[in-house]
XYZ file of C-alpha atoms in Angstrom:
572
model
C 76.197 -53.439 -9.517
C 75.207 -57.128 -9.428
C 72.562 -58.357 -7.036
C 75.167 -60.248 -5.059
C 77.436 -57.251 -4.623
C 74.405 -55.075 -3.657
C 73.439 -57.544 -0.929
C 77.011 -57.459 0.351
C 76.853 -53.653 0.467
C 73.605 -53.657 2.442
C 75.128 -56.007 5.001
C 78.397 -54.099 5.000
C 80.130 -57.289 3.797
C 83.007 -57.167 1.273
C 84.538 -60.648 0.663
C 87.575 -59.280 -1.215
C 88.599 -57.198 1.807
C 90.680 -58.312 4.699
C 89.310 -58.883 8.208
C 90.401 -55.432 9.501
C 89.001 -53.647 6.464
C 85.724 -55.484 6.724
C 85.424 -54.498 10.426
C 85.999 -50.811 9.660
C 83.470 -50.939 6.837
C 80.857 -52.494 9.146
C 81.340 -49.726 11.718
C 80.993 -47.038 9.053
C 77.859 -48.643 7.696
C 76.324 -48.810 11.197
C 77.055 -45.139 11.779
C 75.401 -44.225 8.466
C 72.319 -46.228 9.342
C 72.068 -44.589 12.792
C 72.451 -41.152 11.213
C 69.749 -41.797 8.610
C 67.383 -43.217 11.226
C 67.988 -40.253 13.566
C 67.426 -37.797 10.722
C 64.119 -39.472 9.925
C 63.067 -39.207 13.575
C 63.996 -35.507 13.676
C 62.044 -34.776 10.486
C 58.998 -36.586 11.865
C 59.244 -34.776 15.206
C 59.468 -31.396 13.450
C 56.455 -32.236 11.329
C 54.367 -33.170 14.378
C 55.505 -30.039 16.255
C 54.526 -27.836 13.311
C 51.070 -29.403 13.232
C 50.557 -28.764 16.927
C 51.691 -25.132 16.681
C 49.498 -24.563 13.651
C 46.438 -26.000 15.380
C 46.851 -24.378 18.780
C 48.476 -21.007 18.068
C 48.375 -20.005 14.431
C 44.706 -20.931 14.153
C 43.957 -19.670 17.705
C 42.095 -22.812 18.630
C 39.204 -22.101 16.266
C 36.681 -24.791 15.543
C 36.906 -26.194 12.022
C 34.338 -24.852 9.611
C 31.296 -27.047 9.174
C 30.786 -28.389 5.702
C 27.052 -28.765 6.139
C 24.297 -28.396 8.669
C 20.734 -27.238 8.893
C 21.138 -24.836 11.823
C 24.505 -23.131 11.317
C 24.760 -19.503 12.312
C 27.233 -16.784 11.429
C 29.515 -15.740 14.251
C 28.762 -12.092 14.993
C 31.501 -9.504 14.914
C 32.330 -7.598 18.061
C 29.772 -4.943 19.091
C 31.048 -1.492 20.045
C 31.193 -0.445 23.686
C 28.826 2.143 25.136
C 30.322 4.684 27.537
C 28.974 7.575 29.600
C 29.926 11.240 29.187
C 33.057 10.720 31.315
C 34.214 7.572 29.516
C 32.905 5.096 32.076
C 31.955 1.743 30.564
C 28.207 1.079 30.380
C 28.020 -1.873 27.963
C 30.616 -4.156 26.396
C 31.089 -7.591 24.824
C 32.807 -10.508 26.540
C 33.905 -13.685 24.718
C 32.025 -16.816 25.702
C 31.724 -20.377 24.456
C 28.480 -21.989 23.383
C 27.759 -25.698 23.263
C 26.548 -27.382 20.107
C 26.293 -30.970 18.921
C 26.900 -32.870 15.731
C 24.026 -35.278 16.355
C 25.304 -37.647 13.667
C 28.262 -38.522 15.919
C 26.334 -38.886 19.184
C 26.190 -42.612 19.949
C 23.586 -42.727 22.694
C 21.341 -39.601 22.801
C 19.524 -40.633 26.000
C 22.659 -41.442 27.991
C 24.402 -38.327 26.636
C 21.430 -36.169 27.640
C 21.414 -37.571 31.168
C 25.144 -36.927 31.480
C 24.735 -33.344 30.292
C 21.948 -32.699 32.785
C 24.372 -33.396 35.635
C 26.307 -30.299 34.518
C 23.486 -28.209 33.013
C 20.428 -29.140 35.087
C 18.313 -26.256 33.758
C 18.101 -27.848 30.289
C 14.894 -29.645 29.370
C 15.528 -33.386 29.108
C 12.998 -34.123 26.362
C 14.212 -31.248 24.230
C 17.821 -32.277 24.772
C 17.150 -35.875 23.720
C 15.278 -34.648 20.650
C 18.209 -32.451 19.607
C 20.779 -35.189 20.169
C 18.665 -37.629 18.161
C 18.025 -35.237 15.260
C 20.938 -36.450 13.095
C 21.663 -32.805 12.293
C 25.251 -31.723 11.719
C 24.769 -28.650 13.918
C 22.293 -28.021 16.719
C 22.624 -25.597 19.619
C 22.395 -27.102 23.092
C 23.312 -24.176 25.347
C 24.547 -20.668 24.581
C 27.025 -18.623 26.609
C 28.527 -21.120 29.007
C 30.631 -20.021 31.945
C 34.256 -21.242 31.910
C 33.400 -23.667 34.722
C 30.454 -25.088 32.784
C 32.594 -25.482 29.679
C 35.234 -27.369 31.657
C 32.672 -29.693 33.229
C 30.968 -30.435 29.888
C 34.322 -31.093 28.279
C 35.234 -33.454 31.115
C 32.236 -35.636 30.287
C 33.935 -36.696 27.063
C 30.704 -37.118 25.128
C 31.383 -37.671 21.400
C 29.800 -35.118 19.079
C 29.782 -32.201 21.532
C 31.762 -29.104 20.556
C 32.137 -25.467 21.552
C 31.868 -22.347 19.442
C 33.318 -18.998 20.452
C 30.745 -16.189 20.648
C 30.272 -12.806 22.317
C 27.874 -11.874 25.076
C 26.687 -8.348 25.920
C 27.530 -7.359 29.467
C 26.284 -4.364 31.478
C 28.722 -3.628 34.328
C 26.198 -1.480 36.233
C 23.412 -4.039 36.087
C 19.965 -2.465 36.409
C 21.182 1.125 36.728
C 20.805 2.069 33.050
C 18.389 -0.687 32.027
C 15.765 1.521 30.338
C 18.256 3.775 28.572
C 20.653 1.095 27.341
C 18.011 -1.558 26.718
C 19.393 -5.013 25.901
C 20.363 -7.450 23.148
C 19.083 -10.895 22.275
C 21.126 -14.097 22.443
C 22.611 -13.354 19.004
C 23.714 -9.858 20.143
C 21.041 -8.006 18.163
C 19.792 -4.779 19.763
C 16.260 -5.312 21.032
C 15.462 -2.259 23.168
C 16.794 1.116 24.261
C 20.015 2.551 22.855
C 21.094 -0.959 21.873
C 18.242 -1.051 19.381
C 18.327 2.614 18.340
C 22.026 2.470 17.477
C 22.184 -1.201 16.473
C 23.792 -0.556 13.065
C 26.369 1.890 14.439
C 27.303 -0.504 17.231
C 27.779 -3.332 14.737
C 30.020 -1.238 12.496
C 32.086 -0.568 15.620
C 34.017 2.557 14.710
C 34.710 3.160 18.367
C 32.609 3.450 21.532
C 29.209 5.126 21.513
C 29.326 7.985 24.018
C 26.106 8.922 25.765
C 25.246 12.124 27.616
C 24.471 10.246 30.815
C 26.645 10.628 33.892
C 27.016 7.464 35.964
C 27.479 9.458 39.163
C 24.305 11.460 38.559
C 22.372 8.348 37.523
C 23.327 6.504 40.690
C 22.319 9.382 42.984
C 19.074 9.982 41.071
C 17.974 6.348 41.105
C 18.848 5.832 44.746
C 16.847 8.854 45.933
C 13.877 8.127 43.669
C 13.837 4.520 44.859
C 13.910 5.630 48.489
C 10.938 7.920 47.883
C 9.069 5.178 46.057
C 9.570 2.784 48.970
C 8.823 5.384 51.658
C 5.487 6.333 50.125
C 4.622 2.855 48.833
C 4.269 4.041 45.230
C 3.664 1.547 42.420
C 6.223 3.253 40.194
C 8.455 6.290 39.868
C 10.355 8.405 37.379
C 13.418 10.618 37.675
C 15.173 12.857 35.131
C 18.103 15.271 35.089
C 18.684 17.497 32.037
C 21.204 20.168 31.026
C 19.003 23.209 30.288
C 21.268 24.569 27.527
C 22.117 21.446 25.546
C 19.086 19.219 26.123
C 21.444 16.439 27.273
C 19.921 13.874 29.606
C 22.385 13.263 32.444
C 20.129 10.939 34.381
C 17.012 8.939 33.534
C 15.424 6.380 35.805
C 12.188 4.448 35.608
C 11.096 2.219 38.474
C 10.574 -0.653 38.740
C 13.525 -1.554 36.515
C 14.975 -4.858 35.306
C 18.176 -6.850 34.856
C 19.312 -6.306 31.235
C 21.122 -9.647 31.349
C 17.778 -11.402 31.966
C 15.077 -9.165 30.484
C 12.767 -12.082 29.776
C 12.414 -12.726 33.502
C 11.106 -9.203 34.190
C 7.378 -8.358 34.099
C 6.177 -6.003 31.373
C 5.695 -3.164 33.882
C 9.375 -3.304 34.834
C 10.489 -3.075 31.183
C 8.187 -0.086 30.579
C 10.093 3.205 30.398
C 7.936 5.679 32.327
C 10.226 8.587 31.455
C 9.766 8.448 27.680
C 6.970 5.996 26.918
C 4.484 6.716 29.688
C 2.125 9.653 29.080
C 0.414 11.322 32.023
C -1.553 14.416 32.945
C 1.134 16.346 34.798
C -1.109 18.623 36.834
C -0.123 22.067 38.070
C 3.363 21.889 36.537
C 1.598 23.151 33.382
C 0.778 26.422 35.145
C 4.347 27.487 34.445
C 3.824 27.047 30.692
C 0.446 28.766 30.930
C 1.910 31.764 32.748
C 4.851 31.986 30.346
C 2.418 32.137 27.389
C 0.354 34.850 29.093
C 3.413 36.981 29.864
C 4.954 36.408 26.430
C 1.805 37.386 24.521
C 1.185 40.423 26.747
C -2.277 39.319 27.844
C -0.930 39.318 31.410
C 1.773 41.151 33.325
C 3.203 40.430 36.715
C 0.791 43.093 38.045
C -2.328 41.513 36.550
C -5.008 40.268 38.954
C -7.676 37.614 38.426
C -10.893 36.791 40.225
C -10.554 33.529 42.150
C -13.273 34.228 44.691
C -15.473 31.342 43.625
C -15.447 28.315 41.304
C -15.376 28.972 37.593
C -18.342 27.286 35.886
C -18.403 26.243 32.244
C -21.559 24.387 31.164
C -21.774 21.403 33.533
C -18.153 21.725 34.646
C -16.883 23.628 37.680
C -13.220 24.552 38.100
C -12.169 24.828 41.734
C -9.013 25.534 43.690
C -7.499 23.075 46.145
C -7.535 25.038 49.395
C -8.398 28.206 47.524
C -7.714 31.751 48.734
C -11.230 32.806 47.630
C -10.141 36.276 46.524
C -8.559 38.156 43.649
C -5.004 36.935 42.983
C -1.954 38.428 41.317
C 0.032 36.391 38.802
C 2.692 35.479 41.417
C -0.070 34.425 43.818
C -1.675 32.226 41.172
C 1.635 30.330 40.904
C 2.425 30.231 44.624
C -1.088 29.167 45.669
C -1.433 27.007 42.528
C -4.808 28.452 41.580
C -6.691 26.503 38.914
C -9.252 29.284 38.630
C -6.628 31.978 38.096
C -4.761 29.852 35.524
C -7.966 29.142 33.590
C -8.827 32.846 33.459
C -5.313 33.631 32.203
C -5.710 31.013 29.452
C -9.075 32.391 28.366
C -7.423 35.765 27.852
C -4.999 34.460 25.193
C -7.305 31.748 23.820
C -7.103 28.178 22.559
C -5.303 28.874 19.268
C -2.474 30.698 21.007
C -2.288 27.959 23.633
C -1.947 25.281 20.968
C 0.673 27.269 19.040
C 2.940 27.710 22.052
C 2.469 24.178 23.358
C 3.454 22.902 19.931
C 6.570 25.098 19.994
C 7.357 23.587 23.387
C 7.076 20.096 21.887
C 4.030 19.132 23.962
C 1.778 18.164 21.050
C 4.179 15.822 19.230
C 6.251 12.784 20.124
C 9.341 13.806 22.092
C 12.640 13.897 20.228
C 15.019 11.437 21.846
C 17.277 8.686 20.515
C 15.226 5.842 21.954
C 12.667 3.566 20.299
C 10.409 3.545 23.380
C 8.720 6.939 22.962
C 5.081 7.732 23.676
C 3.008 10.289 21.809
C 0.905 12.814 23.770
C -2.835 12.377 24.217
C -4.230 15.556 22.687
C -7.912 16.569 22.817
C -9.737 16.688 19.509
C -11.575 18.928 18.998
C -9.832 21.468 21.219
C -12.760 23.167 22.938
C -12.920 26.088 25.335
C -13.100 23.745 28.305
C -9.892 22.047 27.096
C -8.106 25.396 26.952
C -9.105 26.030 30.554
C -8.241 22.612 32.000
C -4.961 22.286 30.077
C -3.875 25.566 31.683
C -3.519 23.635 34.946
C -2.372 20.305 33.491
C -5.564 18.317 32.927
C -6.879 17.115 29.573
C -3.452 16.786 27.906
C -1.170 13.828 28.684
C 2.568 14.044 27.938
C 5.746 12.213 28.922
C 7.901 13.339 31.868
C 10.707 13.902 29.331
C 8.591 16.509 27.539
C 7.985 18.345 30.810
C 11.693 18.444 31.627
C 12.511 19.726 28.153
C 9.754 22.339 28.395
C 10.976 23.617 31.760
C 14.519 23.780 30.361
C 13.164 26.032 27.606
C 11.393 28.235 30.137
C 14.471 28.829 32.317
C 17.342 28.878 29.796
C 16.351 32.152 28.180
C 13.445 30.786 26.149
C 15.248 28.623 23.548
C 14.044 25.104 22.915
C 16.541 22.409 21.987
C 15.773 18.730 21.362
C 16.322 16.251 24.166
C 19.222 13.885 23.564
C 21.021 10.965 25.189
C 24.170 11.626 23.126
C 27.006 13.743 24.467
C 27.049 17.150 22.777
C 29.889 19.515 21.924
C 28.221 22.723 23.061
C 24.612 23.827 22.722
C 22.857 23.499 19.348
C 21.167 26.563 17.850
C 17.636 25.709 18.967
C 14.396 27.630 18.397
C 13.270 30.629 20.415
C 9.914 30.177 22.144
C 10.001 32.840 24.865
C 11.887 36.089 25.286
C 14.698 36.511 27.792
C 12.406 38.781 29.831
C 9.697 36.113 30.096
C 12.322 33.532 31.069
C 13.672 35.807 33.813
C 10.166 36.354 35.179
C 9.419 32.631 35.262
C 12.657 31.961 37.130
C 11.536 34.303 39.883
C 8.084 32.767 40.006
C 9.587 29.288 40.302
C 11.866 30.427 43.093
C 8.827 31.835 44.875
C 7.197 28.390 44.886
C 10.142 27.024 46.888
C 10.468 29.944 49.300
C 6.776 30.602 49.944
C 4.711 27.926 48.200
C 4.207 24.184 47.992
C 7.848 23.452 47.119
C 9.385 24.447 50.455
C 10.499 20.894 51.232
C 12.772 20.952 48.169
C 14.899 23.820 49.462
C 18.651 23.194 49.580
C 20.729 25.910 51.191
C 22.996 27.715 48.734
C 21.525 26.217 45.536
C 18.421 28.419 45.115
C 16.057 25.885 43.635
C 12.960 27.020 41.824
C 10.202 24.685 40.739
C 6.558 23.701 40.652
C 4.486 20.941 42.167
C 1.934 19.015 40.169
C -0.568 16.498 41.525
C -3.147 14.895 39.276
C -5.613 12.044 39.540
C -4.823 9.055 37.354
C -6.990 8.375 34.363
C -7.887 4.667 34.190
C -10.222 3.337 31.489
C -11.414 6.840 30.694
C -12.268 7.752 34.303
C -10.359 9.553 37.013
C -9.574 7.377 40.021
C -9.801 9.201 43.323
C -6.752 8.852 45.589
C -4.729 7.344 42.719
C -2.359 10.224 42.081
C 0.607 11.159 39.978
C 2.719 13.444 42.183
C 5.405 15.450 40.381
C 7.917 18.072 41.374
C 10.140 19.654 38.732
C 12.870 22.134 39.606
C 15.766 24.039 38.086
C 18.913 25.153 39.866
C 20.536 27.503 40.642
C 17.809 29.982 39.715
C 20.160 32.972 39.390
C 21.871 31.073 36.542
C 20.042 27.791 35.843
C 22.136 24.868 34.699
C 20.032 21.742 35.278
C 16.426 20.617 35.609
C 15.454 17.755 37.920
C 12.099 15.942 37.922
C 10.704 13.288 40.246
C 7.284 11.688 39.693
C 5.722 9.126 42.030
C 2.919 6.915 40.743
C 0.185 6.340 43.331
C 2.131 7.362 46.450
C 0.494 6.909 49.857
C 0.655 9.360 52.704
C 2.515 8.534 55.910
C 2.422 9.663 59.496
C 5.228 12.116 58.716
C 3.208 13.679 55.869
C 0.004 13.720 57.966
C -1.543 11.386 55.444
C -0.926 13.684 52.468
C 0.544 12.237 49.255
C 0.616 15.406 47.148
C 3.768 16.457 45.307
C 4.888 19.023 47.878
C 5.001 16.316 50.545
C 6.394 13.321 48.648
C 8.201 14.442 45.463
C 9.674 17.822 46.403
C 11.873 16.384 49.209
C 13.261 13.784 46.798
C 14.259 16.494 44.299
C 16.022 18.397 47.064
C 17.987 15.291 48.049
C 18.955 14.643 44.425
C 20.237 18.213 44.030
C 22.190 17.958 47.289
C 24.057 14.954 45.912
C 24.571 15.863 42.258
C 25.343 19.586 42.460
C 28.882 19.067 43.863
C 29.506 16.328 41.280
C 28.560 18.759 38.511
C 30.869 21.465 39.796
C 28.185 23.742 41.282
C 29.187 25.115 44.656
C 26.649 26.489 47.139
C 26.516 30.281 47.069
C 25.867 30.724 50.778
C 28.083 33.809 51.060
C 26.035 35.642 48.419
C 22.659 34.355 49.574
C 21.136 37.708 50.628
C 22.215 39.357 47.365
C 20.880 36.523 45.215
C 17.587 36.311 47.100
C 17.104 40.043 46.604
C 17.712 39.669 42.886
C 15.133 36.869 42.713
C 12.568 38.586 44.939
C 8.979 39.196 43.915
C 6.360 40.853 46.092
C 3.399 38.492 46.004
C 0.735 41.191 46.235
C 2.438 43.780 44.042
C 3.779 41.643 41.246
C 6.821 43.109 39.528
C 6.806 46.444 41.307
C 9.704 45.120 43.410
C 11.207 42.934 40.706
C 14.959 43.339 41.098
C 17.405 42.828 38.229
C 20.018 40.091 38.120
């Protein structure tokens, strides 16, 4: 085709054709041009639409990968949930957006910083200006923004500011499980509690981590312990609930506690887990272990009597009773009247080596076994002298954690088998290790019940639940010296004593007496009532109904004659 003919074709002009033919050709050419132009518009529109869909949906709005930068960080994978024994959520991850800057793109660092401070006033201005002036490709400005904060920052339209999707650990129950769950850092690394202990498992995320704790029990326990702490103006408090057959911890509270979302704002005392990390002399609670050893080894029977007429002197030390009976006492009387003298004489009968062997079997001389990093080791005397054997018999001279006491009492009442404490839900009871015989366990149950019916634990009584327990009040040891009127007041109980299922402990740190307690701050006045209130609330939740209809029969089965020991010991 010649150049002339081609130009005619482009214009739709054909000189050899007639006027009508040329008009039809022009119309056809116009239609072809409109069609081609429309097709080009459609192709362009489709291409733009595809780009938008790809950016907003197929790529899920992700930020483009950074080619370089001195402070880039890997986006953490989702952390597994933590749930309680009933499947209730205790800890989970929520998606959040964090603000970072490409300082190379920021035009005016000072003006940009001042604009940002109108939305995020808690940021430090000097630090913010330094970051925005750093010329780094990636620098964090603020982690874990709320949706409202993200919207407001975005509305500022500051060049160089971007958002990165992250995950933030959230604890739906706030402070309630703070010491057990612990917390994570800003990068979702486990720092304390179960979060730290199971950090690798939670990162692998093969499903939720199920703990043995029961949210219902935890709530009731913490509320009652907190009430007692406030009523008696204590500086701290501890509460525990344990299944006596599995070693599962159903409730664990340490007060004061903290907000796991803001652990850095809490004082060190609030982050301290008194249940597992704090070690204390637990006082007369140890008389139960002492009596169990004496009965198990045969050095004492329920009919044995001991001289408690006057203080027991060893070298320069004198062992006395608090409000002593000043007479010979039977084994049940030693427990009911909480005789230090009688307990020391019982311990001297079986000796220091036997005492150490059984306390080690009970887990009192080693760190407690529990799936938490915050665990305190006992303070054990070395060398273990005769005076230590005597004082440890009534809970002085050996410091242990409240968790160890609860585990030890579980061993005493469950038939004599010790199983490790655990915060993980169990499928049945593990094998365990026998420490005491079934007979010794049965005898200790009756002695514990006697403390509540006739001894210092009367204020813990709950009709129909047949609690049995022991009070323990000890002076605090500060800088190697005992501080008078600075007490640790503990009551530990099991229920129901005809068939024990759970152990409950409440310890108050430095409680003060009130008008209602006639100024007394000992365990029977301040801790025992709290245990009774806890049992009243949790027993129905745990499926234990009060046995009021069978009360006379059960009391007869648990009965011990104080003055005649086991001569009237009925069988279950």
